[in-house]
Amino acid sequence: MTYPAPVTNERIRVGVLGAKGRMGSEVCHAVEGAHDTELVAALDDGDALSALVDAGAQVAVDFTHPGAVLGNVEFCVRNGIAAVVGTSGFDESRFETVRGWLAEAPGAAVLVAPNFGVGAVLSMQFARQAARFFDSVEIIELHHAGKVDAPSGTAARTASLVAQARAEAGAGPVPDATTTALDGARGADVDGIHVHSVRMPGLVAHQEVVLGTDGEVLTIRHDSMNRTSFMPGVLLAVREVRSRPGLTIGLEPLLGL
Amino acid sequence: MTYPAPVTNERIRVGVLGAKGRMGSEVCHAVEGAHDTELVAALDDGDALSALVDAGAQVAVDFTHPGAVLGNVEFCVRNGIAAVVGTSGFDESRFETVRGWLAEAPGAAVLVAPNFGVGAVLSMQFARQAARFFDSVEIIELHHAGKVDAPSGTAARTASLVAQARAEAGAGPVPDATTTALDGARGADVDGIHVHSVRMPGLVAHQEVVLGTDGEVLTIRHDSMNRTSFMPGVLLAVREVRSRPGLTIGLEPLLGL
Amino acid sequence: MTYPAPVTNERIRVGVLGAKGRMGSEVCHAVEGAHDTELVAALDDGDALSALVDAGAQVAVDFTHPGAVLGNVEFCVRNGIAAVVGTSGFDESRFETVRGWLAEAPGAAVLVAPNFGVGAVLSMQFARQAARFFDSVEIIELHHAGKVDAPSGTAARTASLVAQARAEAGAGPVPDATTTALDGARGADVDGIHVHSVRMPGLVAHQEVVLGTDGEVLTIRHDSMNRTSFMPGVLLAVREVRSRPGLTIGLEPLLGL
Amino acid sequence: MTYPAPVTNERIRVGVLGAKGRMGSEVCHAVEGAHDTELVAALDDGDALSALVDAGAQVAVDFTHPGAVLGNVEFCVRNGIAAVVGTSGFDESRFETVRGWLAEAPGAAVLVAPNFGVGAVLSMQFARQAARFFDSVEIIELHHAGKVDAPSGTAARTASLVAQARAEAGAGPVPDATTTALDGARGADVDGIHVHSVRMPGLVAHQEVVLGTDGEVLTIRHDSMNRTSFMPGVLLAVREVRSRPGLTIGLEPLLGL
């Protein structure tokens, strides 16, 4: 991530919930390493949330679990701590609950994102924006051989976004002249978009969105090499969440797309 | 290009200037082939511009030459014909001249674009939008072996846009630990961005913008197979120019980016 | 194709059968354009084969149809003209027939190839050679939207070659941890190899063989832009066929692999 | 690496020299992990080589340093232990020294390889084999931003191999119509081959050899994600070295290319 040097020496005071977990420990490391953030609390199962207040945390980052996250968010909202949430399990009813708490706490801010990979989010948005200018689009996602689901969640979501953009532009089905095919050759159908899943030792997490019109092809490829690739997105959220009162869903609004 | 069927049967009446040229003849073909446009005049050197009026042209497409284009545009503005211009040679002083004519003709519309490749323009814009979220960016452009300049104009322009976006975000120079290098290994420097030019029989026109941060890489690749790839952009301009009074520069505003 | 200048001025005298067809006319053009070949006869339906003899043809190239090709080959073998055959429809029984004629004509030479694309043949051979050194391999082939079969014949043949190489090396099934998948996500199964078919306007004919082992991936990609890409292979066969008496199947032996 | 199960239960007894080093410790790990090898000695600076004999090592793997490696190899040759050497610093005079020892020890075997990456070696060999069938070739290598030299050693060596293959086939210089270029745009010149070096956070070690002829392009891409990618090559050498008496240079002969 490329940022200007901070204009003051004041660092953002950050607490991490789920600090011993796989993602949480990476967040602690990233918060300690950045020039403009400071780790003031690292809590995990059994630790009292009041430690956040005692430590003067301005932002809390939550990578815990679906059973714990709502209580954590409520605590933050009621105590004037902005919350950045990467824990899964949110649906519309949970968002409504959070909005209810926020309505009673003007200025409080919560950001919930299903994916903190800046590159992945940009890929999805670019694919969505480009979709209506091309006759067709297909998605190829490539992951390590240990992945159990196909296609990946990101690929399925990208396909849905692309399909929706095409529908809004009045586009019909993608062209496909196939009359003779082996089962599966043309991939999975996600909202009318063909999605292909490659599984291979040596790969990590990769996705290509291929868009074509007669005479030209646009390819948006994202390669994620390891989970540190999520940290720039987490730090971006930490830096920006307090300037966005209320509930923000997804990293997209912070990317200025 | 993917568009809904037109809601009426009225086609846009299009005249082409430079109709016998390499690009102009492709435009004639594309206008004839589209469901919502109609070719009503195909003029070339020596033909009277009044034929545009006689034919009832609503939009004129100009792929002529720098010595002819200004006169053509003036004629169109004064005669209520929207102009779509792909002829090269425009600079700020020429734009000022056109703006002067337009000021006297409310509702008149002129669109001048240096590049009608929708995919190329999208690539440039996506690269510009993504630039500030990555530590570094380099550009690889690959063209047929007959190309005389390196880097390509599109690559140079992409590099400038990216460099500007990085500067606006307060980013410093791209990281580069190279201490020992053969001459040229690290490419050309365009506003601080490394640009690499590959020339090869079998290739047509291709560009990759590679953006990286620790742990992830985003690649935006555009492949242009032939000059028909410019026609969707020309048709897009033909369809939209009349709804944008005044001077429009570049295809970008029509792409909703 | 990169070749040294010929050491003598004698050009190979070439006759083309099926000279008015799609491929045959390209062959005529290529034979006329090369520095070391000369087009001495261009025959099509209804022309007498004796014209080959009258013209002094040394090599005949046959792109006719399955109903005509055997008669053409027999004529060539009996008249001391080497034959290069791209016509489809050959099976083992036809090969046996040709071998019978060749047994009676010492020095006569026939080369039959299902694919004259040098790059495609190299791709297949490299994939086959590499297969036993990697834990897994998958194939992605990408073609224009008008293609009616999936996967492509080249992809299916590549998969078979790769599967055979793995079997000979004692490799088991490719690793795949998928437990939850949408239909088709993991592609078609060709001899145990996953093959994915992308169809898209703007594409021509492309194939990627991806081979992976923990920590590294090898990708062999072939892009064919148009049917002139078969001509270097046809010319290679024309130049080499006379030095290979008997029946040669495929371009592989000429590539020194 | 894909191998059949061993036909007997006897494992190859392996000693590692430089066992505490970056590569050596990976080798220890790999030897312990493979089904057909057994780690019987792990030596580093200051340990007596006699421990190899005491442990009954059949093969010794040396990743030490140029000042130590020759003594280690001599010890192995004189004690009937086959040596697999990845230590750098070998030149023709050192090879002559090793050949001298081997001449006095019939059956003794030493394999010295500058690169144990099977994929990298295959890439180089495929590029070399394909070179004479294409009009042109260029190399793009992409590495992490901390790399100090450009181009990479592998890219330079690949370029030399390709240039040599072209020269042997009588090919002239690669075609290049460039008349106007920014400094460095066309890359570095290695034996007449253009080589382009990209440096980027997020990348690890990647190389593309692009070969083109009118109408088609062949790309051989190798992605190395981490140094475990060298282990299959080391294990391959361990398994095969004893069946190749004398001095073997490079992994190539073991790959059957």
PDB file of C-alpha atoms in Angstrom, chain C:
ATOM      1  CA  MET C   1      10.070 -20.183 -39.623  1.00  0.00           C
ATOM      2  CA  THR C   2      13.726 -19.402 -39.571  1.00  0.00           C
ATOM      3  CA  TYR C   3      15.845 -21.157 -42.143  1.00  0.00           C
ATOM      4  CA  PRO C   4      19.236 -20.624 -43.701  1.00  0.00           C
ATOM      5  CA  ALA C   5      19.412 -19.572 -47.323  1.00  0.00           C
ATOM      6  CA  PRO C   6      19.459 -22.623 -49.608  1.00  0.00           C
ATOM      7  CA  VAL C   7      22.851 -23.778 -50.719  1.00  0.00           C
ATOM      8  CA  THR C   8      21.731 -24.209 -54.331  1.00  0.00           C
ATOM      9  CA  ASN C   9      19.241 -22.409 -56.493  1.00  0.00           C
ATOM     10  CA  GLU C  10      17.153 -25.506 -57.091  1.00  0.00           C
ATOM     11  CA  ARG C  11      13.708 -25.131 -55.655  1.00  0.00           C
ATOM     12  CA  ILE C  12      11.470 -27.998 -54.650  1.00  0.00           C
ATOM     13  CA  ARG C  13       8.797 -28.463 -57.340  1.00  0.00           C
ATOM     14  CA  VAL C  14       5.430 -28.646 -55.565  1.00  0.00           C
ATOM     15  CA  GLY C  15       1.938 -29.545 -56.759  1.00  0.00           C
ATOM     16  CA  VAL C  16      -1.134 -28.781 -54.680  1.00  0.00           C
ATOM     17  CA  LEU C  17      -4.283 -30.945 -54.672  1.00  0.00           C
ATOM     18  CA  GLY C  18      -7.424 -29.179 -53.472  1.00  0.00           C
ATOM     19  CA  ALA C  19      -5.861 -25.911 -54.585  1.00  0.00           C
ATOM     20  CA  LYS C  20      -9.116 -23.971 -54.547  1.00  0.00           C
ATOM     21  CA  GLY C  21     -10.048 -24.995 -51.007  1.00  0.00           C
ATOM     22  CA  ARG C  22      -9.622 -22.960 -47.864  1.00  0.00           C
ATOM     23  CA  MET C  23      -6.377 -24.639 -46.837  1.00  0.00           C
ATOM     24  CA  GLY C  24      -5.182 -25.536 -50.336  1.00  0.00           C
ATOM     25  CA  SER C  25      -5.232 -21.951 -51.512  1.00  0.00           C
ATOM     26  CA  GLU C  26      -3.175 -20.934 -48.480  1.00  0.00           C
ATOM     27  CA  VAL C  27      -0.703 -23.677 -49.339  1.00  0.00           C
ATOM     28  CA  CYS C  28      -0.381 -22.383 -52.912  1.00  0.00           C
ATOM     29  CA  HIS C  29       0.316 -18.931 -51.549  1.00  0.00           C
ATOM     30  CA  ALA C  30       2.895 -20.211 -49.080  1.00  0.00           C
ATOM     31  CA  VAL C  31       4.682 -22.379 -51.660  1.00  0.00           C
ATOM     32  CA  GLU C  32       4.896 -19.413 -54.023  1.00  0.00           C
ATOM     33  CA  GLY C  33       6.199 -17.167 -51.249  1.00  0.00           C
ATOM     34  CA  ALA C  34       8.960 -19.382 -49.880  1.00  0.00           C
ATOM     35  CA  HIS C  35      12.496 -19.012 -51.207  1.00  0.00           C
ATOM     36  CA  ASP C  36      13.091 -22.719 -51.742  1.00  0.00           C
ATOM     37  CA  THR C  37       9.782 -23.989 -53.148  1.00  0.00           C
ATOM     38  CA  GLU C  38       8.061 -23.510 -56.477  1.00  0.00           C
ATOM     39  CA  LEU C  39       4.384 -24.075 -57.320  1.00  0.00           C
ATOM     40  CA  VAL C  40       4.274 -26.152 -60.495  1.00  0.00           C
ATOM     41  CA  ALA C  41       0.693 -27.458 -60.393  1.00  0.00           C
ATOM     42  CA  ALA C  42      -2.508 -26.378 -58.661  1.00  0.00           C
ATOM     43  CA  LEU C  43      -5.235 -28.975 -59.125  1.00  0.00           C
ATOM     44  CA  ASP C  44      -8.759 -29.228 -57.849  1.00  0.00           C
ATOM     45  CA  ASP C  45     -11.867 -31.373 -58.413  1.00  0.00           C
ATOM     46  CA  GLY C  46     -11.997 -32.667 -61.993  1.00  0.00           C
ATOM     47  CA  ASP C  47      -8.377 -31.981 -62.877  1.00  0.00           C
ATOM     48  CA  ALA C  48      -6.333 -34.953 -64.059  1.00  0.00           C
ATOM     49  CA  LEU C  49      -3.625 -36.143 -61.650  1.00  0.00           C
ATOM     50  CA  SER C  50      -1.346 -36.673 -64.655  1.00  0.00           C
ATOM     51  CA  ALA C  51      -0.790 -32.917 -64.570  1.00  0.00           C
ATOM     52  CA  LEU C  52       1.444 -33.518 -61.558  1.00  0.00           C
ATOM     53  CA  VAL C  53       3.710 -35.721 -63.640  1.00  0.00           C
ATOM     54  CA  ASP C  54       3.600 -33.385 -66.616  1.00  0.00           C
ATOM     55  CA  ALA C  55       4.670 -30.500 -64.395  1.00  0.00           C
ATOM     56  CA  GLY C  56       7.549 -32.464 -62.909  1.00  0.00           C
ATOM     57  CA  ALA C  57       6.233 -32.170 -59.332  1.00  0.00           C
ATOM     58  CA  GLN C  58       8.554 -33.641 -56.717  1.00  0.00           C
ATOM     59  CA  VAL C  59       6.166 -33.211 -53.819  1.00  0.00           C
ATOM     60  CA  ALA C  60       2.345 -33.102 -53.779  1.00  0.00           C
ATOM     61  CA  VAL C  61       0.418 -31.490 -50.943  1.00  0.00           C
ATOM     62  CA  ASP C  62      -3.098 -32.882 -50.472  1.00  0.00           C
ATOM     63  CA  PHE C  63      -5.843 -30.906 -48.732  1.00  0.00           C
ATOM     64  CA  THR C  64      -8.805 -32.509 -50.528  1.00  0.00           C
ATOM     65  CA  HIS C  65     -11.436 -34.689 -48.867  1.00  0.00           C
ATOM     66  CA  PRO C  66     -11.596 -38.193 -47.373  1.00  0.00           C
ATOM     67  CA  GLY C  67     -13.224 -39.605 -50.517  1.00  0.00           C
ATOM     68  CA  ALA C  68     -10.429 -38.458 -52.819  1.00  0.00           C
ATOM     69  CA  VAL C  69      -7.279 -38.583 -50.787  1.00  0.00           C
ATOM     70  CA  LEU C  70      -6.462 -42.308 -51.001  1.00  0.00           C
ATOM     71  CA  GLY C  71      -6.548 -42.299 -54.799  1.00  0.00           C
ATOM     72  CA  ASN C  72      -4.331 -39.244 -54.837  1.00  0.00           C
ATOM     73  CA  VAL C  73      -1.795 -40.843 -52.508  1.00  0.00           C
ATOM     74  CA  GLU C  74      -1.715 -44.058 -54.552  1.00  0.00           C
ATOM     75  CA  PHE C  75      -1.061 -42.039 -57.710  1.00  0.00           C
ATOM     76  CA  CYS C  76       1.806 -40.177 -56.045  1.00  0.00           C
ATOM     77  CA  VAL C  77       3.433 -43.326 -54.654  1.00  0.00           C
ATOM     78  CA  ARG C  78       3.262 -45.062 -58.039  1.00  0.00           C
ATOM     79  CA  ASN C  79       4.665 -42.006 -59.853  1.00  0.00           C
ATOM     80  CA  GLY C  80       7.589 -41.176 -57.585  1.00  0.00           C
ATOM     81  CA  ILE C  81       6.039 -38.070 -56.115  1.00  0.00           C
ATOM     82  CA  ALA C  82       6.379 -37.603 -52.368  1.00  0.00           C
ATOM     83  CA  ALA C  83       3.049 -36.813 -50.680  1.00  0.00           C
ATOM     84  CA  VAL C  84       2.283 -34.447 -47.805  1.00  0.00           C
ATOM     85  CA  VAL C  85      -1.278 -35.030 -46.623  1.00  0.00           C
ATOM     86  CA  GLY C  86      -3.428 -32.816 -44.391  1.00  0.00           C
ATOM     87  CA  THR C  87      -6.769 -34.283 -45.424  1.00  0.00           C
ATOM     88  CA  SER C  88      -8.686 -35.817 -42.522  1.00  0.00           C
ATOM     89  CA  GLY C  89     -10.276 -39.241 -42.294  1.00  0.00           C
ATOM     90  CA  PHE C  90      -7.225 -41.463 -41.817  1.00  0.00           C
ATOM     91  CA  ASP C  91      -7.451 -44.462 -39.535  1.00  0.00           C
ATOM     92  CA  GLU C  92      -5.263 -47.508 -39.005  1.00  0.00           C
ATOM     93  CA  SER C  93      -6.822 -49.413 -41.909  1.00  0.00           C
ATOM     94  CA  ARG C  94      -6.102 -46.545 -44.284  1.00  0.00           C
ATOM     95  CA  PHE C  95      -2.554 -46.332 -42.986  1.00  0.00           C
ATOM     96  CA  GLU C  96      -2.161 -50.050 -43.685  1.00  0.00           C
ATOM     97  CA  THR C  97      -3.326 -49.528 -47.252  1.00  0.00           C
ATOM     98  CA  VAL C  98      -0.769 -46.765 -47.742  1.00  0.00           C
ATOM     99  CA  ARG C  99       1.983 -48.921 -46.217  1.00  0.00           C
ATOM    100  CA  GLY C 100       1.102 -51.631 -48.727  1.00  0.00           C
ATOM    101  CA  TRP C 101       1.657 -49.290 -51.663  1.00  0.00           C
ATOM    102  CA  LEU C 102       4.868 -47.969 -50.136  1.00  0.00           C
ATOM    103  CA  ALA C 103       6.236 -51.497 -49.677  1.00  0.00           C
ATOM    104  CA  GLU C 104       6.177 -51.887 -53.441  1.00  0.00           C
ATOM    105  CA  ALA C 105       7.847 -48.535 -54.101  1.00  0.00           C
ATOM    106  CA  PRO C 106      11.189 -48.335 -52.319  1.00  0.00           C
ATOM    107  CA  GLY C 107      12.168 -44.725 -51.665  1.00  0.00           C
ATOM    108  CA  ALA C 108       8.631 -43.417 -51.966  1.00  0.00           C
ATOM    109  CA  ALA C 109       7.543 -41.177 -49.086  1.00  0.00           C
ATOM    110  CA  VAL C 110       4.189 -40.182 -47.612  1.00  0.00           C
ATOM    111  CA  LEU C 111       3.655 -37.907 -44.615  1.00  0.00           C
ATOM    112  CA  VAL C 112       0.169 -37.675 -43.088  1.00  0.00           C
ATOM    113  CA  ALA C 113      -0.392 -35.128 -40.310  1.00  0.00           C
ATOM    114  CA  PRO C 114      -3.590 -34.329 -38.413  1.00  0.00           C
ATOM    115  CA  ASN C 115      -2.168 -30.952 -37.392  1.00  0.00           C
ATOM    116  CA  PHE C 116       0.414 -28.847 -39.224  1.00  0.00           C
ATOM    117  CA  GLY C 117       0.610 -26.215 -36.502  1.00  0.00           C
ATOM    118  CA  VAL C 118       4.218 -26.393 -35.372  1.00  0.00           C
ATOM    119  CA  GLY C 119       3.437 -24.536 -32.170  1.00  0.00           C
ATOM    120  CA  ALA C 120       0.498 -26.801 -31.371  1.00  0.00           C
ATOM    121  CA  VAL C 121       2.558 -29.930 -31.967  1.00  0.00           C
ATOM    122  CA  LEU C 122       5.436 -28.585 -29.875  1.00  0.00           C
ATOM    123  CA  SER C 123       2.970 -27.728 -27.094  1.00  0.00           C
ATOM    124  CA  MET C 124       1.630 -31.250 -27.039  1.00  0.00           C
ATOM    125  CA  GLN C 125       5.074 -32.805 -26.999  1.00  0.00           C
ATOM    126  CA  PHE C 126       6.385 -30.500 -24.281  1.00  0.00           C
ATOM    127  CA  ALA C 127       3.314 -31.245 -22.168  1.00  0.00           C
ATOM    128  CA  ARG C 128       3.875 -34.956 -22.637  1.00  0.00           C
ATOM    129  CA  GLN C 129       7.569 -34.686 -21.756  1.00  0.00           C
ATOM    130  CA  ALA C 130       6.921 -32.562 -18.669  1.00  0.00           C
ATOM    131  CA  ALA C 131       3.949 -34.524 -17.355  1.00  0.00           C
ATOM    132  CA  ARG C 132       5.827 -37.060 -15.258  1.00  0.00           C
ATOM    133  CA  PHE C 133       7.703 -34.366 -13.324  1.00  0.00           C
ATOM    134  CA  PHE C 134       4.609 -32.671 -11.885  1.00  0.00           C
ATOM    135  CA  ASP C 135       1.975 -33.777  -9.396  1.00  0.00           C
ATOM    136  CA  SER C 136      -0.879 -32.535 -11.524  1.00  0.00           C
ATOM    137  CA  VAL C 137      -1.842 -31.076 -14.863  1.00  0.00           C
ATOM    138  CA  GLU C 138      -4.962 -29.406 -16.237  1.00  0.00           C
ATOM    139  CA  ILE C 139      -5.744 -27.967 -19.654  1.00  0.00           C
ATOM    140  CA  ILE C 140      -7.555 -24.734 -20.467  1.00  0.00           C
ATOM    141  CA  GLU C 141      -8.426 -24.176 -24.117  1.00  0.00           C
ATOM    142  CA  LEU C 142      -9.975 -20.948 -25.325  1.00  0.00           C
ATOM    143  CA  HIS C 143     -11.631 -20.485 -28.718  1.00  0.00           C
ATOM    144  CA  HIS C 144     -13.894 -18.089 -30.619  1.00  0.00           C
ATOM    145  CA  ALA C 145     -17.601 -18.198 -29.806  1.00  0.00           C
ATOM    146  CA  GLY C 146     -18.506 -20.015 -33.022  1.00  0.00           C
ATOM    147  CA  LYS C 147     -16.790 -23.277 -32.179  1.00  0.00           C
ATOM    148  CA  VAL C 148     -19.295 -26.133 -31.921  1.00  0.00           C
ATOM    149  CA  ASP C 149     -17.320 -28.782 -30.015  1.00  0.00           C
ATOM    150  CA  ALA C 150     -15.825 -28.728 -26.547  1.00  0.00           C
ATOM    151  CA  PRO C 151     -13.154 -29.543 -25.704  1.00  0.00           C
ATOM    152  CA  SER C 152     -11.150 -28.961 -28.881  1.00  0.00           C
ATOM    153  CA  GLY C 153      -9.584 -31.927 -30.644  1.00  0.00           C
ATOM    154  CA  THR C 154      -6.128 -30.626 -29.803  1.00  0.00           C
ATOM    155  CA  ALA C 155      -6.989 -30.327 -26.113  1.00  0.00           C
ATOM    156  CA  ALA C 156      -8.455 -33.827 -26.004  1.00  0.00           C
ATOM    157  CA  ARG C 157      -5.378 -35.244 -27.724  1.00  0.00           C
ATOM    158  CA  THR C 158      -3.063 -33.308 -25.394  1.00  0.00           C
ATOM    159  CA  ALA C 159      -4.934 -34.675 -22.388  1.00  0.00           C
ATOM    160  CA  SER C 160      -4.601 -38.226 -23.689  1.00  0.00           C
ATOM    161  CA  LEU C 161      -0.871 -37.835 -24.298  1.00  0.00           C
ATOM    162  CA  VAL C 162      -0.386 -36.375 -20.842  1.00  0.00           C
ATOM    163  CA  ALA C 163      -2.460 -39.093 -19.188  1.00  0.00           C
ATOM    164  CA  GLN C 164      -0.450 -41.753 -20.989  1.00  0.00           C
ATOM    165  CA  ALA C 165       2.853 -40.194 -19.906  1.00  0.00           C
ATOM    166  CA  ARG C 166       1.665 -40.116 -16.305  1.00  0.00           C
ATOM    167  CA  ALA C 167       0.550 -43.726 -16.465  1.00  0.00           C
ATOM    168  CA  GLU C 168       3.918 -44.811 -17.891  1.00  0.00           C
ATOM    169  CA  ALA C 169       5.652 -43.016 -15.008  1.00  0.00           C
ATOM    170  CA  GLY C 170       3.452 -44.836 -12.507  1.00  0.00           C
ATOM    171  CA  ALA C 171       1.624 -41.709 -11.380  1.00  0.00           C
ATOM    172  CA  GLY C 172      -1.771 -42.111  -9.785  1.00  0.00           C
ATOM    173  CA  PRO C 173      -4.803 -39.865 -10.240  1.00  0.00           C
ATOM    174  CA  VAL C 174      -4.276 -36.106 -10.088  1.00  0.00           C
ATOM    175  CA  PRO C 175      -4.902 -34.727  -6.568  1.00  0.00           C
ATOM    176  CA  ASP C 176      -8.312 -33.138  -6.086  1.00  0.00           C
ATOM    177  CA  ALA C 177      -9.815 -32.328  -2.710  1.00  0.00           C
ATOM    178  CA  THR C 178     -13.083 -30.992  -4.110  1.00  0.00           C
ATOM    179  CA  THR C 179     -16.070 -32.132  -2.074  1.00  0.00           C
ATOM    180  CA  THR C 180     -18.610 -29.449  -2.994  1.00  0.00           C
ATOM    181  CA  ALA C 181     -18.874 -28.322  -6.582  1.00  0.00           C
ATOM    182  CA  LEU C 182     -21.330 -26.875  -9.020  1.00  0.00           C
ATOM    183  CA  ASP C 183     -21.862 -29.118 -12.039  1.00  0.00           C
ATOM    184  CA  GLY C 184     -19.104 -28.569 -14.542  1.00  0.00           C
ATOM    185  CA  ALA C 185     -16.930 -26.350 -12.357  1.00  0.00           C
ATOM    186  CA  ARG C 186     -14.030 -28.788 -12.486  1.00  0.00           C
ATOM    187  CA  GLY C 187     -14.227 -29.200 -16.256  1.00  0.00           C
ATOM    188  CA  ALA C 188     -14.446 -32.265 -18.464  1.00  0.00           C
ATOM    189  CA  ASP C 189     -12.597 -35.480 -17.659  1.00  0.00           C
ATOM    190  CA  VAL C 190     -10.430 -36.749 -20.522  1.00  0.00           C
ATOM    191  CA  ASP C 191      -8.550 -39.858 -19.412  1.00  0.00           C
ATOM    192  CA  GLY C 192      -8.489 -38.460 -15.873  1.00  0.00           C
ATOM    193  CA  ILE C 193      -7.218 -35.019 -16.892  1.00  0.00           C
ATOM    194  CA  HIS C 194      -9.433 -31.976 -16.248  1.00  0.00           C
ATOM    195  CA  VAL C 195     -10.046 -29.942 -19.407  1.00  0.00           C
ATOM    196  CA  HIS C 196     -11.754 -26.518 -19.420  1.00  0.00           C
ATOM    197  CA  SER C 197     -13.214 -24.918 -22.559  1.00  0.00           C
ATOM    198  CA  VAL C 198     -13.705 -21.150 -22.819  1.00  0.00           C
ATOM    199  CA  ARG C 199     -15.694 -19.729 -25.767  1.00  0.00           C
ATOM    200  CA  MET C 200     -15.486 -16.006 -26.405  1.00  0.00           C
ATOM    201  CA  PRO C 201     -15.786 -13.498 -29.241  1.00  0.00           C
ATOM    202  CA  GLY C 202     -12.395 -11.877 -29.766  1.00  0.00           C
ATOM    203  CA  LEU C 203     -10.500 -15.107 -29.184  1.00  0.00           C
ATOM    204  CA  VAL C 204      -9.164 -17.251 -32.013  1.00  0.00           C
ATOM    205  CA  ALA C 205      -7.563 -20.544 -30.874  1.00  0.00           C
ATOM    206  CA  HIS C 206      -5.543 -20.778 -27.685  1.00  0.00           C
ATOM    207  CA  GLN C 207      -4.482 -23.493 -25.270  1.00  0.00           C
ATOM    208  CA  GLU C 208      -2.783 -23.549 -21.892  1.00  0.00           C
ATOM    209  CA  VAL C 209      -1.381 -26.679 -20.312  1.00  0.00           C
ATOM    210  CA  VAL C 210      -0.799 -25.954 -16.620  1.00  0.00           C
ATOM    211  CA  LEU C 211       1.467 -28.326 -14.684  1.00  0.00           C
ATOM    212  CA  GLY C 212       2.029 -27.964 -10.960  1.00  0.00           C
ATOM    213  CA  THR C 213       3.985 -29.341  -8.041  1.00  0.00           C
ATOM    214  CA  ASP C 214       4.208 -27.847  -4.601  1.00  0.00           C
ATOM    215  CA  GLY C 215       6.083 -24.582  -5.059  1.00  0.00           C
ATOM    216  CA  GLU C 216       6.153 -24.325  -8.838  1.00  0.00           C
ATOM    217  CA  VAL C 217       3.953 -24.182 -11.907  1.00  0.00           C
ATOM    218  CA  LEU C 218       4.899 -24.652 -15.556  1.00  0.00           C
ATOM    219  CA  THR C 219       2.529 -23.309 -18.203  1.00  0.00           C
ATOM    220  CA  ILE C 220       2.787 -24.072 -21.893  1.00  0.00           C
ATOM    221  CA  ARG C 221       0.588 -21.708 -23.863  1.00  0.00           C
ATOM    222  CA  HIS C 222      -0.074 -21.713 -27.575  1.00  0.00           C
ATOM    223  CA  ASP C 223      -1.903 -18.926 -29.413  1.00  0.00           C
ATOM    224  CA  SER C 224      -2.941 -19.480 -32.996  1.00  0.00           C
ATOM    225  CA  MET C 225      -4.112 -16.272 -34.599  1.00  0.00           C
ATOM    226  CA  ASN C 226      -5.171 -17.514 -38.048  1.00  0.00           C
ATOM    227  CA  ARG C 227      -4.785 -20.387 -40.442  1.00  0.00           C
ATOM    228  CA  THR C 228      -1.561 -19.043 -41.941  1.00  0.00           C
ATOM    229  CA  SER C 229      -0.077 -20.449 -38.775  1.00  0.00           C
ATOM    230  CA  PHE C 230      -0.257 -23.904 -40.358  1.00  0.00           C
ATOM    231  CA  MET C 231       1.893 -22.954 -43.342  1.00  0.00           C
ATOM    232  CA  PRO C 232       5.315 -23.187 -41.671  1.00  0.00           C
ATOM    233  CA  GLY C 233       4.447 -26.760 -40.745  1.00  0.00           C
ATOM    234  CA  VAL C 234       3.330 -27.579 -44.294  1.00  0.00           C
ATOM    235  CA  LEU C 235       6.538 -26.107 -45.724  1.00  0.00           C
ATOM    236  CA  LEU C 236       8.611 -28.008 -43.170  1.00  0.00           C
ATOM    237  CA  ALA C 237       6.927 -31.233 -44.329  1.00  0.00           C
ATOM    238  CA  VAL C 238       7.472 -30.340 -47.990  1.00  0.00           C
ATOM    239  CA  ARG C 239      11.164 -29.799 -47.348  1.00  0.00           C
ATOM    240  CA  GLU C 240      11.710 -32.947 -45.302  1.00  0.00           C
ATOM    241  CA  VAL C 241       9.358 -35.588 -46.686  1.00  0.00           C
ATOM    242  CA  ARG C 242      11.677 -36.858 -49.406  1.00  0.00           C
ATOM    243  CA  SER C 243      14.390 -37.667 -46.874  1.00  0.00           C
ATOM    244  CA  ARG C 244      12.006 -39.949 -44.961  1.00  0.00           C
ATOM    245  CA  PRO C 245      11.046 -42.920 -47.168  1.00  0.00           C
ATOM    246  CA  GLY C 246       7.957 -44.835 -46.115  1.00  0.00           C
ATOM    247  CA  LEU C 247       5.036 -43.566 -44.059  1.00  0.00           C
ATOM    248  CA  THR C 248       5.493 -40.782 -41.521  1.00  0.00           C
ATOM    249  CA  ILE C 249       2.550 -39.960 -39.248  1.00  0.00           C
ATOM    250  CA  GLY C 250       2.443 -36.538 -37.630  1.00  0.00           C
ATOM    251  CA  LEU C 251       4.856 -33.660 -37.697  1.00  0.00           C
ATOM    252  CA  GLU C 252       6.615 -34.794 -34.525  1.00  0.00           C
ATOM    253  CA  PRO C 253       9.470 -36.779 -36.128  1.00  0.00           C
ATOM    254  CA  LEU C 254      10.440 -33.685 -38.162  1.00  0.00           C
ATOM    255  CA  LEU C 255      10.702 -31.526 -35.059  1.00  0.00           C
ATOM    256  CA  GLY C 256      13.556 -33.561 -33.594  1.00  0.00           C
ATOM    257  CA  LEU C 257      11.816 -34.010 -30.239  1.00  0.00           C
TER     258      LEU C 257
END
